Structures are given as structure tokens and as C-alpha cells.
Tab-separated table of C-alpha atoms and ligand atoms in Angstrom:
chain	number	residue	atom	x	y	z
A	1	MET	CA	298.260	-57.373	29.612
A	2	LYS	CA	299.607	-60.591	31.149
A	3	ASN	CA	298.011	-59.448	34.441
A	4	ASN	CA	294.606	-60.383	32.999
A	5	TYR	CA	295.504	-64.066	33.098
A	6	PHE	CA	295.866	-64.163	36.869
A	7	ILE	CA	293.647	-63.793	39.899
A	8	PRO	CA	295.116	-60.530	41.170
A	9	PHE	CA	296.544	-61.836	44.467
A	10	TYR	CA	299.959	-60.319	43.664
A	11	SER	CA	301.226	-56.962	42.569
A	12	LYS	CA	304.278	-57.853	40.527
A	13	TYR	CA	307.203	-55.787	39.327
A	14	ASP	CA	307.460	-55.465	35.586
A	15	LEU	CA	310.474	-57.758	35.299
A	16	THR	CA	310.669	-61.168	33.660
A	17	PHE	CA	313.442	-63.561	34.523
A	18	HIS	CA	314.554	-66.353	32.326
A	19	SER	CA	317.444	-68.051	34.126
A	20	GLY	CA	319.643	-67.858	37.198
A	21	LYS	CA	323.038	-68.890	38.492
A	22	GLY	CA	324.268	-68.423	42.054
A	23	SER	CA	323.348	-64.953	43.328
A	24	TRP	CA	322.340	-63.803	39.827
A	25	LEU	CA	319.132	-63.712	37.843
A	26	TYR	CA	319.043	-62.983	34.111
A	27	ASP	CA	316.148	-61.183	32.463
A	28	ASP	CA	314.714	-61.699	28.977
A	29	ASN	CA	317.532	-59.724	27.415
A	30	GLY	CA	320.275	-61.418	29.402
A	31	ASN	CA	320.768	-58.510	31.833
A	32	PRO	CA	322.181	-59.757	35.165
A	33	TYR	CA	320.428	-58.810	38.413
A	34	LEU	CA	321.989	-59.375	41.811
A	35	ASP	CA	319.292	-61.348	43.627
A	36	PHE	CA	319.241	-60.573	47.360
A	37	ILE	CA	315.674	-61.823	47.762
A	38	SER	CA	316.490	-65.465	47.020
A	39	GLY	CA	312.890	-66.435	46.337
A	40	ILE	CA	312.060	-64.875	49.762
A	41	ALA	CA	314.636	-66.732	51.872
A	42	VAL	CA	314.192	-69.920	49.854
A	43	ASN	CA	317.161	-70.360	47.505
A	44	THR	CA	319.680	-71.304	50.186
A	45	LEU	CA	322.328	-72.202	47.602
A	46	GLY	CA	321.413	-69.471	45.123
A	47	HIS	CA	320.018	-70.335	41.718
A	48	CYS	CA	320.626	-73.666	40.010
A	49	HIS	CA	323.431	-74.808	42.319
A	50	PRO	CA	325.153	-77.812	40.679
A	51	ALA	CA	324.617	-80.034	43.741
A	52	LEU	CA	320.866	-79.351	43.797
A	53	VAL	CA	320.546	-79.704	40.020
A	54	GLU	CA	322.342	-83.056	40.169
A	55	THR	CA	320.122	-84.256	43.019
A	56	ILE	CA	316.963	-83.376	41.113
A	57	GLN	CA	318.275	-85.082	37.985
A	58	LYS	CA	319.352	-88.244	39.806
A	59	GLN	CA	316.353	-88.569	42.085
A	60	SER	CA	313.881	-87.915	39.276
A	61	ASN	CA	315.505	-90.771	37.413
A	62	THR	CA	315.046	-93.052	40.418
A	63	LEU	CA	311.751	-92.264	42.150
A	64	ILE	CA	309.617	-89.128	42.318
A	65	ASN	CA	306.517	-89.983	44.332
A	66	ILE	CA	305.067	-93.083	45.992
A	67	SER	CA	302.470	-91.843	48.574
A	68	ASN	CA	302.647	-92.182	52.328
A	69	TYR	CA	301.471	-95.794	52.186
A	70	PHE	CA	305.070	-96.895	51.754
A	71	TRP	CA	308.615	-96.374	52.995
A	72	ASN	CA	311.519	-94.861	51.111
A	73	ASP	CA	315.121	-94.310	52.224
A	74	THR	CA	315.219	-90.661	51.175
A	75	VAL	CA	312.395	-89.591	53.477
A	76	LEU	CA	313.787	-91.766	56.242
A	77	ASN	CA	317.249	-90.208	55.963
A	78	LEU	CA	315.906	-86.658	55.938
A	79	ALA	CA	313.719	-87.338	58.974
A	80	LYS	CA	316.658	-88.826	60.822
A	81	ARG	CA	318.926	-85.869	60.033
A	82	LEU	CA	316.348	-83.252	61.002
A	83	ARG	CA	315.585	-85.069	64.208
A	84	ASP	CA	319.250	-85.328	65.161
A	85	LEU	CA	320.059	-81.742	64.203
A	86	SER	CA	317.098	-80.302	66.130
A	87	ASN	CA	317.499	-82.599	69.111
A	88	LEU	CA	313.773	-83.407	68.784
A	89	ASP	CA	312.038	-86.722	68.140
A	90	GLN	CA	309.620	-87.061	65.248
A	91	VAL	CA	309.004	-85.433	61.867
A	92	PHE	CA	306.027	-84.771	59.581
A	93	PHE	CA	306.616	-83.647	56.001
A	94	CYS	CA	304.405	-81.326	53.980
A	95	ASN	CA	304.951	-78.882	51.128
A	96	SER	CA	305.038	-75.345	52.507
A	97	GLY	CA	305.297	-73.160	55.576
A	98	THR	CA	301.600	-72.638	56.008
A	99	GLU	CA	301.032	-76.397	55.807
A	100	ALA	CA	303.608	-76.957	58.526
A	101	ASN	CA	301.725	-74.466	60.693
A	102	GLU	CA	298.356	-76.092	59.980
A	103	ALA	CA	299.878	-79.327	61.269
A	104	VAL	CA	301.204	-77.701	64.454
A	105	ILE	CA	297.802	-76.119	65.129
A	106	LYS	CA	296.130	-79.525	64.899
A	107	ILE	CA	298.798	-81.173	67.049
A	108	ALA	CA	298.427	-78.421	69.674
A	109	ARG	CA	294.633	-78.771	69.721
A	110	LYS	CA	294.788	-82.533	70.141
A	111	TYR	CA	297.574	-82.369	72.715
A	112	GLY	CA	295.620	-79.867	74.826
A	113	THR	CA	292.164	-81.400	74.613
A	114	GLN	CA	293.550	-84.775	75.673
A	115	ILE	CA	294.610	-83.093	78.918
A	116	ALA	CA	291.356	-81.169	79.439
A	117	PRO	CA	288.425	-80.575	77.050
A	118	ASN	CA	288.791	-76.771	77.210
A	119	LYS	CA	292.577	-76.715	76.864
A	120	ASN	CA	292.481	-75.617	73.234
A	121	LYS	CA	293.629	-71.997	73.148
A	122	ILE	CA	296.635	-70.877	71.110
A	123	LEU	CA	298.482	-67.668	71.929
A	124	TYR	CA	300.192	-65.909	69.017
A	125	MET	CA	302.161	-62.708	68.611
A	126	LYS	CA	301.125	-59.325	67.267
A	127	ASN	CA	302.797	-58.679	63.888
A	128	SER	CA	303.557	-62.366	63.441
A	129	PHE	CA	303.314	-64.096	60.093
A	130	HIS	CA	302.447	-67.775	59.922
A	131	GLY	CA	300.815	-68.144	56.508
A	132	ARG	CA	297.707	-67.523	54.451
A	133	THR	CA	295.477	-70.570	54.936
A	134	MET	CA	292.572	-70.166	57.355
A	135	GLY	CA	294.282	-71.795	60.330
A	136	SER	CA	297.650	-70.116	60.030
A	137	LEU	CA	295.952	-66.827	59.089
A	138	SER	CA	294.026	-67.018	62.370
A	139	ILE	CA	297.317	-66.885	64.280
A	140	THR	CA	298.884	-64.232	62.039
A	141	GLY	CA	298.702	-61.049	64.104
A	142	GLN	CA	298.139	-58.590	61.277
A	143	GLU	CA	294.776	-56.970	60.675
A	144	LYS	CA	295.545	-56.315	56.999
A	145	TYR	CA	295.738	-60.047	56.303
A	146	GLN	CA	292.802	-61.091	58.491
A	147	LYS	CA	290.239	-58.355	57.892
A	148	ASN	CA	288.258	-59.717	54.929
A	149	PHE	CA	288.272	-63.342	55.931
A	150	ARG	CA	286.422	-63.626	59.226
A	151	PRO	CA	285.214	-65.733	60.937
A	152	LEU	CA	288.609	-67.234	61.695
A	153	LEU	CA	289.631	-70.016	64.070
A	154	GLU	CA	288.137	-69.770	67.554
A	155	ASN	CA	290.085	-69.691	70.807
A	156	VAL	CA	293.185	-68.005	69.557
A	157	GLN	CA	294.524	-64.934	71.354
A	158	GLU	CA	296.959	-62.261	70.273
A	159	VAL	CA	299.688	-61.157	72.694
A	160	ILE	CA	302.520	-58.660	72.318
A	161	PHE	CA	305.867	-59.847	70.937
A	162	ASN	CA	308.767	-59.210	73.325
A	163	ASP	CA	306.382	-58.230	76.129
A	164	LEU	CA	306.282	-61.058	78.642
A	165	ALA	CA	303.705	-59.313	80.837
A	166	SER	CA	301.167	-59.372	77.981
A	167	VAL	CA	301.697	-63.120	77.607
A	168	ARG	CA	301.496	-63.744	81.339
A	169	GLU	CA	298.175	-61.888	81.424
A	170	GLN	CA	296.612	-64.344	78.951
A	171	MET	CA	298.288	-67.458	80.309
A	172	ASN	CA	296.130	-70.033	82.078
A	173	ASP	CA	295.264	-73.729	81.998
A	174	SER	CA	293.158	-73.356	78.835
A	175	VAL	CA	296.251	-72.511	76.782
A	176	ALA	CA	297.425	-75.487	74.697
A	177	ALA	CA	300.296	-73.736	72.942
A	178	ILE	CA	302.181	-70.512	72.292
A	179	ILE	CA	303.564	-69.909	68.805
A	180	LEU	CA	306.231	-67.401	67.818
A	181	GLU	CA	308.946	-66.696	65.280
A	182	PRO	CA	312.358	-66.455	66.996
A	183	ILE	CA	313.009	-63.701	64.446
A	184	GLN	CA	309.885	-62.077	62.985
A	185	GLY	CA	310.544	-61.951	59.256
A	186	GLU	CA	307.643	-60.414	57.351
A	187	SER	CA	307.109	-57.691	59.897
A	188	GLY	CA	310.569	-56.195	59.688
A	189	VAL	CA	313.275	-58.606	60.897
A	190	ILE	CA	312.636	-58.309	64.624
A	191	PRO	CA	314.464	-60.817	66.838
A	192	ALA	CA	312.831	-62.108	70.008
A	193	THR	CA	314.791	-61.077	73.089
A	194	GLU	CA	316.447	-63.794	75.127
A	195	SER	CA	314.465	-62.923	78.256
A	196	PHE	CA	311.186	-63.050	76.297
A	197	ILE	CA	311.866	-66.410	74.710
A	198	LYS	CA	313.055	-67.909	78.002
A	199	GLY	CA	310.087	-66.435	79.842
A	200	ILE	CA	307.728	-68.001	77.311
A	201	GLN	CA	309.439	-71.348	77.734
A	202	GLN	CA	309.004	-71.091	81.474
A	203	LEU	CA	305.293	-70.202	81.151
A	204	CYS	CA	304.769	-73.134	78.781
A	205	ASN	CA	306.385	-75.480	81.289
A	206	GLN	CA	304.348	-74.103	84.148
A	207	TYR	CA	301.007	-74.463	82.314
A	208	HIS	CA	301.805	-77.670	80.393
A	209	ALA	CA	301.456	-75.803	77.121
A	210	LEU	CA	303.454	-76.517	73.977
A	211	LEU	CA	306.135	-74.110	72.840
A	212	ILE	CA	306.014	-73.727	69.052
A	213	PHE	CA	308.676	-71.984	66.998
A	214	ASP	CA	307.864	-71.020	63.441
A	215	GLU	CA	311.273	-71.066	61.765
A	216	VAL	CA	309.905	-71.174	58.243
A	217	GLN	CA	311.905	-68.039	57.408
A	218	CYS	CA	314.652	-67.822	60.036
A	219	GLY	CA	315.461	-71.550	60.064
A	220	MET	CA	317.665	-73.698	57.831
A	221	GLY	CA	320.811	-71.645	58.343
A	222	ARG	CA	319.399	-68.240	57.435
A	223	SER	CA	320.167	-66.857	60.923
A	224	GLY	CA	323.724	-68.191	61.014
A	225	LYS	CA	322.710	-71.202	63.088
A	226	LEU	CA	320.788	-74.106	61.604
A	227	PHE	CA	317.772	-73.061	63.699
A	228	ALA	CA	317.519	-69.522	65.036
A	229	HIS	CA	316.333	-70.650	68.483
A	230	GLN	CA	319.720	-72.329	68.933
A	231	TYR	CA	321.070	-68.872	69.813
A	232	PHE	CA	319.244	-69.369	73.109
A	233	ASP	CA	319.193	-72.167	75.607
A	234	VAL	CA	315.597	-73.126	74.769
A	235	LYS	CA	313.954	-76.113	73.163
A	236	PRO	CA	310.579	-76.043	71.421
A	237	ASP	CA	307.994	-78.831	71.435
A	238	LEU	CA	307.156	-78.156	67.810
A	239	LEU	CA	309.276	-76.573	65.116
A	240	SER	CA	307.899	-75.524	61.698
A	241	ILE	CA	310.325	-75.232	58.809
A	242	ALA	CA	309.951	-74.819	55.043
A	243	LYS	CA	311.334	-72.070	52.742
A	244	GLY	CA	315.107	-72.787	52.718
A	245	LEU	CA	314.692	-76.507	53.425
A	246	GLY	CA	314.361	-77.475	49.765
A	247	GLY	CA	316.543	-74.692	48.369
A	248	GLY	CA	313.766	-73.867	45.874
A	249	PHE	CA	312.011	-77.198	45.688
A	250	PRO	CA	308.749	-77.091	47.707
A	251	ILE	CA	308.951	-78.885	51.046
A	252	GLY	CA	307.919	-78.127	54.606
A	253	ALA	CA	308.231	-80.027	57.864
A	254	VAL	CA	307.189	-80.138	61.487
A	255	ILE	CA	309.729	-81.513	63.938
A	256	ALA	CA	308.206	-82.528	67.259
A	257	SER	CA	309.102	-83.597	70.750
A	258	LYS	CA	307.705	-86.963	71.792
A	259	ARG	CA	305.539	-85.337	74.472
A	260	ALA	CA	303.792	-83.101	71.912
A	261	VAL	CA	302.853	-85.932	69.578
A	262	ASN	CA	302.203	-88.819	71.961
A	263	CYS	CA	298.508	-88.167	71.371
A	264	ILE	CA	298.716	-88.483	67.569
A	265	GLU	CA	297.188	-91.474	65.810
A	266	ALA	CA	297.083	-92.558	62.177
A	267	GLY	CA	294.477	-90.532	60.322
A	268	ASP	CA	294.714	-87.376	62.445
A	269	HIS	CA	296.482	-85.501	59.669
A	270	GLY	CA	298.183	-86.124	56.336
A	271	SER	CA	299.482	-84.830	53.031
A	272	THR	CA	299.392	-86.441	49.593
A	273	PHE	CA	302.689	-84.957	48.449
A	274	GLY	CA	304.369	-84.640	51.848
A	275	GLY	CA	307.552	-86.688	52.154
A	276	ASN	CA	307.898	-87.451	48.456
A	277	PRO	CA	311.385	-88.721	47.576
A	278	LEU	CA	312.221	-85.871	45.207
A	279	ALA	CA	311.518	-83.117	47.764
A	280	CYS	CA	313.293	-85.058	50.510
A	281	ALA	CA	316.354	-85.584	48.322
A	282	CYS	CA	316.518	-81.806	47.892
A	283	GLY	CA	316.295	-81.353	51.669
A	284	LEU	CA	319.154	-83.805	52.177
A	285	THR	CA	321.281	-81.936	49.634
A	286	ILE	CA	320.672	-78.609	51.378
A	287	LEU	CA	321.702	-80.115	54.744
A	288	GLU	CA	324.730	-81.720	53.169
A	289	GLN	CA	325.893	-78.373	51.767
A	290	LEU	CA	325.103	-76.495	54.989
A	291	ILE	CA	326.727	-78.931	57.373
A	292	ASN	CA	329.055	-81.360	55.609
A	293	LYS	CA	330.358	-78.726	53.171
A	294	ASP	CA	330.601	-76.063	55.902
A	295	LEU	CA	328.369	-73.499	54.204
A	296	LEU	CA	326.624	-72.761	57.522
A	297	SER	CA	329.844	-72.061	59.397
A	298	ASP	CA	330.662	-69.237	56.928
A	299	VAL	CA	327.347	-67.426	57.449
A	300	PRO	CA	328.281	-65.507	60.642
A	301	ALA	CA	331.408	-64.005	59.020
A	302	LYS	CA	329.451	-63.026	55.892
A	303	SER	CA	326.808	-61.513	58.132
A	304	THR	CA	329.296	-59.439	60.118
A	305	TYR	CA	330.934	-58.266	56.905
A	306	PHE	CA	327.580	-57.216	55.425
A	307	ILE	CA	326.103	-55.638	58.562
A	308	THR	CA	329.319	-53.687	59.277
A	309	LYS	CA	329.199	-52.209	55.766
A	310	LEU	CA	325.508	-51.354	56.094
A	311	LYS	CA	326.156	-49.648	59.432
A	312	ARG	CA	328.928	-47.659	57.791
A	313	LEU	CA	326.398	-46.531	55.166
A	314	GLN	CA	324.081	-45.535	57.992
A	315	GLU	CA	326.730	-43.111	59.309
A	316	THR	CA	326.763	-41.305	55.951
A	317	TYR	CA	323.044	-41.591	55.178
A	318	PRO	CA	320.938	-40.830	58.254
A	319	MET	CA	317.783	-41.819	56.387
A	320	ILE	CA	318.779	-45.332	57.453
A	321	GLU	CA	317.090	-45.635	60.832
A	322	GLU	CA	318.509	-48.980	61.913
A	323	VAL	CA	320.344	-52.021	60.608
A	324	ARG	CA	319.500	-55.266	62.389
A	325	GLY	CA	319.235	-58.988	61.929
A	326	LYS	CA	321.065	-62.225	62.379
A	327	GLY	CA	323.008	-64.171	59.807
A	328	LEU	CA	321.790	-63.318	56.332
A	329	LEU	CA	318.321	-62.294	57.472
A	330	ILE	CA	319.032	-58.584	57.537
A	331	GLY	CA	316.662	-55.657	57.956
A	332	MET	CA	317.550	-52.113	56.993
A	333	GLN	CA	314.892	-49.897	58.475
A	334	MET	CA	314.532	-46.564	56.680
A	335	LYS	CA	313.040	-43.393	58.131
A	336	HIS	CA	310.812	-43.276	55.012
A	337	SER	CA	310.572	-44.241	51.321
A	338	SER	CA	311.620	-47.893	51.655
A	339	LYS	CA	309.407	-48.861	48.692
A	340	GLU	CA	310.957	-46.212	46.477
A	341	ILE	CA	314.429	-47.279	47.526
A	342	ILE	CA	313.634	-50.901	46.677
A	343	ARG	CA	312.433	-49.727	43.235
A	344	LYS	CA	315.530	-47.617	42.653
A	345	CYS	CA	317.757	-50.540	43.690
A	346	MET	CA	315.907	-52.626	41.129
A	347	GLU	CA	316.830	-50.049	38.480
A	348	GLN	CA	320.437	-50.556	39.659
A	349	LYS	CA	319.827	-54.285	39.128
A	350	LEU	CA	319.829	-55.195	42.798
A	351	LEU	CA	316.778	-57.098	44.065
A	352	LEU	CA	315.700	-56.477	47.685
A	353	ALA	CA	312.500	-57.413	49.516
A	354	GLY	CA	310.103	-55.234	51.463
A	355	SER	CA	308.541	-55.797	54.869
A	356	SER	CA	306.634	-53.777	57.457
A	357	ASN	CA	307.791	-50.569	59.186
A	358	GLU	CA	309.731	-49.153	56.209
A	359	THR	CA	312.150	-52.035	56.606
A	360	ILE	CA	314.016	-53.361	53.583
A	361	ARG	CA	314.733	-57.076	53.897
A	362	ILE	CA	318.056	-58.274	52.574
A	363	LEU	CA	318.126	-62.021	51.951
A	364	PRO	CA	321.096	-63.093	49.819
A	365	PRO	CA	321.672	-66.784	49.199
A	366	LEU	CA	323.896	-68.278	51.905
A	367	THR	CA	326.449	-68.940	49.157
A	368	VAL	CA	326.885	-65.169	48.563
A	369	SER	CA	330.498	-63.937	48.151
A	370	GLU	CA	332.159	-60.873	49.702
A	371	GLU	CA	332.519	-59.388	46.211
A	372	GLU	CA	328.766	-59.688	45.698
A	373	ILE	CA	328.116	-58.076	49.077
A	374	ASP	CA	330.451	-55.205	48.066
A	375	LEU	CA	328.553	-54.811	44.814
A	376	ALA	CA	325.219	-54.672	46.659
A	377	ILE	CA	326.592	-52.030	49.032
A	378	ASP	CA	327.775	-49.948	46.036
A	379	ARG	CA	324.365	-50.192	44.402
A	380	ILE	CA	322.516	-49.277	47.604
A	381	GLU	CA	324.844	-46.292	48.038
A	382	THR	CA	324.264	-45.173	44.464
A	383	VAL	CA	320.541	-45.089	45.220
A	384	LEU	CA	320.931	-43.357	48.605
A	385	THR	CA	323.111	-40.555	47.161
A	386	LYS	CA	320.164	-39.589	44.950
A	387	PHE	CA	317.759	-39.153	47.851
B	401	LIG	C1	306.756	-67.517	54.559
B	401	LIG	C2	306.359	-67.853	55.922
B	401	LIG	C3	305.294	-68.724	56.181
B	401	LIG	C4	304.424	-69.283	55.087
B	401	LIG	O1	305.114	-70.141	54.257
B	401	LIG	P1	304.489	-70.565	52.850
B	401	LIG	O2	305.466	-71.572	52.321
B	401	LIG	O3	304.403	-69.326	52.025
B	401	LIG	O4	303.163	-71.148	53.115
B	401	LIG	C5	305.039	-69.064	57.504
B	401	LIG	N1	305.770	-68.572	58.505
B	401	LIG	C6	306.798	-67.729	58.283
B	401	LIG	C7	307.596	-67.238	59.448
B	401	LIG	C8	307.120	-67.323	56.999
B	401	LIG	O5	308.116	-66.467	56.788
């Protein structure tokens, strides 16, 4: 069995894909699957979009990697665009979401301890997901991920998402930062409420703590705005992004306010591959498609179209508990059997992702068409009629 070749970190479906185009993946025998997982919110433009393919071809003919000893226009241009679009000041590039979060943890620790030696605590949310490395795992509020890997980072404290009182209870001068996802992705597509997010901002201001948004999943247009926190009148000190930023090419970034990173000096952190021209060229292409080619401005209409149809299904099939989400980060919470439904959809050649609380995560590429949404709805209905 091919399973024997791998350290068993993953339980995979017995499907092998050979190629992809747009919203479609093709298996070994050429069967088309409608891919509404998109590499887990990664393939912003679907599979093998001509603009991204061309960028990779051109950039790999020009310059792939030079190290962070030197400058390059590609990394400079991407930093400038991200800074302008986020209304923040300075950027650090890495290769993944968890790496972005490792960087924000270090920035928060240095920021705090420069103010007072014991100002090093980080508050994080129950049911959050920030990654699998030891630092980001320490602020991932899920026992199932943490349980076999203790001891974890010290001076981190879990609080309850969307419960300002629980945050207020833990808030004091020793807190350096609070981290949250504006929309919790892995734990069932749960948006932060406006009053919660604004209350957190206010507490951070009051205690001179940094406000950190992890937008690795909900950022880069997935929510219908470039960054999900832009639905609210709030501004983070640190913003982690990755997944959709490269459209499938690995890249992550931290975007920071000047006040958060005033304390940073050369040597405090780094990444061998971070900021390489090839990854940054992909990031620029994704932004170009989202903003200059108006892909982002179509997301809210696609979202409304999709969510309306899912809610209509809910009226017929009460085993759908709730449909929620923003943009094309959609959760369909079932009363039960979400795993079986995902499997049955797979048999109908529709790929959907799981998450906590019996919630099915629906993550089409942002380039998805109405016809493809209709097809997905038909396939979901076919499965639901059999339950
Ligand atoms: C996926 C994810 C991460 C981890 O990203 P990796 O690239 O897998 O390291 C971190 N935070 C959030 C919110 C995520 O969805």
C-alpha cells in the first residue's frame, strides 16, 4: 500500500489526481471532480490559471531565489502592495501560515518585554487554529492538537471566542498580545462578532497590547473583502496571511504596524526561503487578479448566490442545521453525519472539506462560476435526498 511510504500524519481519501483546470480536478482516469476545497482555501484562481502559470514560467526564467542578503524588485513590489492594501507599515515574508504565526509570536514577545520584563503573555481563543509548529500549536485552542506535545510555550492563556467578559478577566499589564481569527476556519466557519472584535481592540489599546489577526484562511479575498477584518472598523498591529496569497505557490507574510515592530533588529528572526522572487511574483499575480482584474469585487455576489441556494436546501432538508459564512468561506453545519455526507459528495464528484461541529466547509476558488455553483448544489441535493 502507498500508505506505507509515509509517516502517517494524514488520513487520505483513496483518490489520485493528475491534473486540474479552474474549479476542476481530473483523476487518473480523466474523471472530472468539482473541487470546492481549493487546496484548503489556497487556490484562489482555481487550478493552473493561465496568469499564474505564465508568472511562474516567466519568473523562473528570470530569477528564482537569491537569499535575504540582497534586494529584488519582485519582493519590494509585493511588500509595497500589501502594505498599501492593509494600511499597515512593514512586511516580513515566510513560506506558510504557521511560519507567519511564529513570527508574530516572536514580535509580540519582544514588543512586550521591551515595555516591561514580565509583559510576555499571549491570549488566544478557544477553538482557534494557528498552525502545527510548537509556537503556533501553543496558541491553538484545541486539546486534540495539543495533547501529546506538552510542554508547550509558557505564558499563553486561552480565552473564549466571542465572549468579551472572558477576555477582560484575563487582561492585565502582563499581556503582550491577543491573537484571533476574524473568522474561525478550521473550527467550523465562525465569524467574530463586531462587538467582540471592537471590544478586543479597545482592551488592547487600554493595556498597550498588540492586536493580532490571523487571516491565513479568511484573508486574501476569501471573505469577500481583501482582509476579513475590513468588515469592521478595526486595525490590527500584526496580520498573518498565507494560504491564498500565492494561489498554490507556498508563501506567507506578516504585515505589521510600525509600533509593533519598532523593537525589531536585524537577526531577531529570519527565513531562508522567505521573500524569494518566484513566490513573490505569484503573490503579485494573485493581487493583480483580485484587484486590477476585479475578481474580488465579484465575490460578494457569488457568495449571496451560493448561500441563498444553500439556505433554500435547508428549507427542504432539515438535517442542515445552519448555513453561515462570508464570501466564499462557507460553512454548512449538519445536525449529524457531516463526514458521511462529504464522502457521498465525493462519490458524486464534488469535493468538500470538513471542520469541527459537523460543519462542512465549502471553499470554491474565487473564480467559480454560477453554473459551477448550481452543479454543486445539485450534487449536494442528490446526496441529501438519500439520507
Ligand atoms: C491553515 C491555517 C494556518 C496554518 O497554515 P499552514 O500554511 O498550514 O502552516 C494558520 N492559521 C489559520 C487560520 C489557518 O487556517
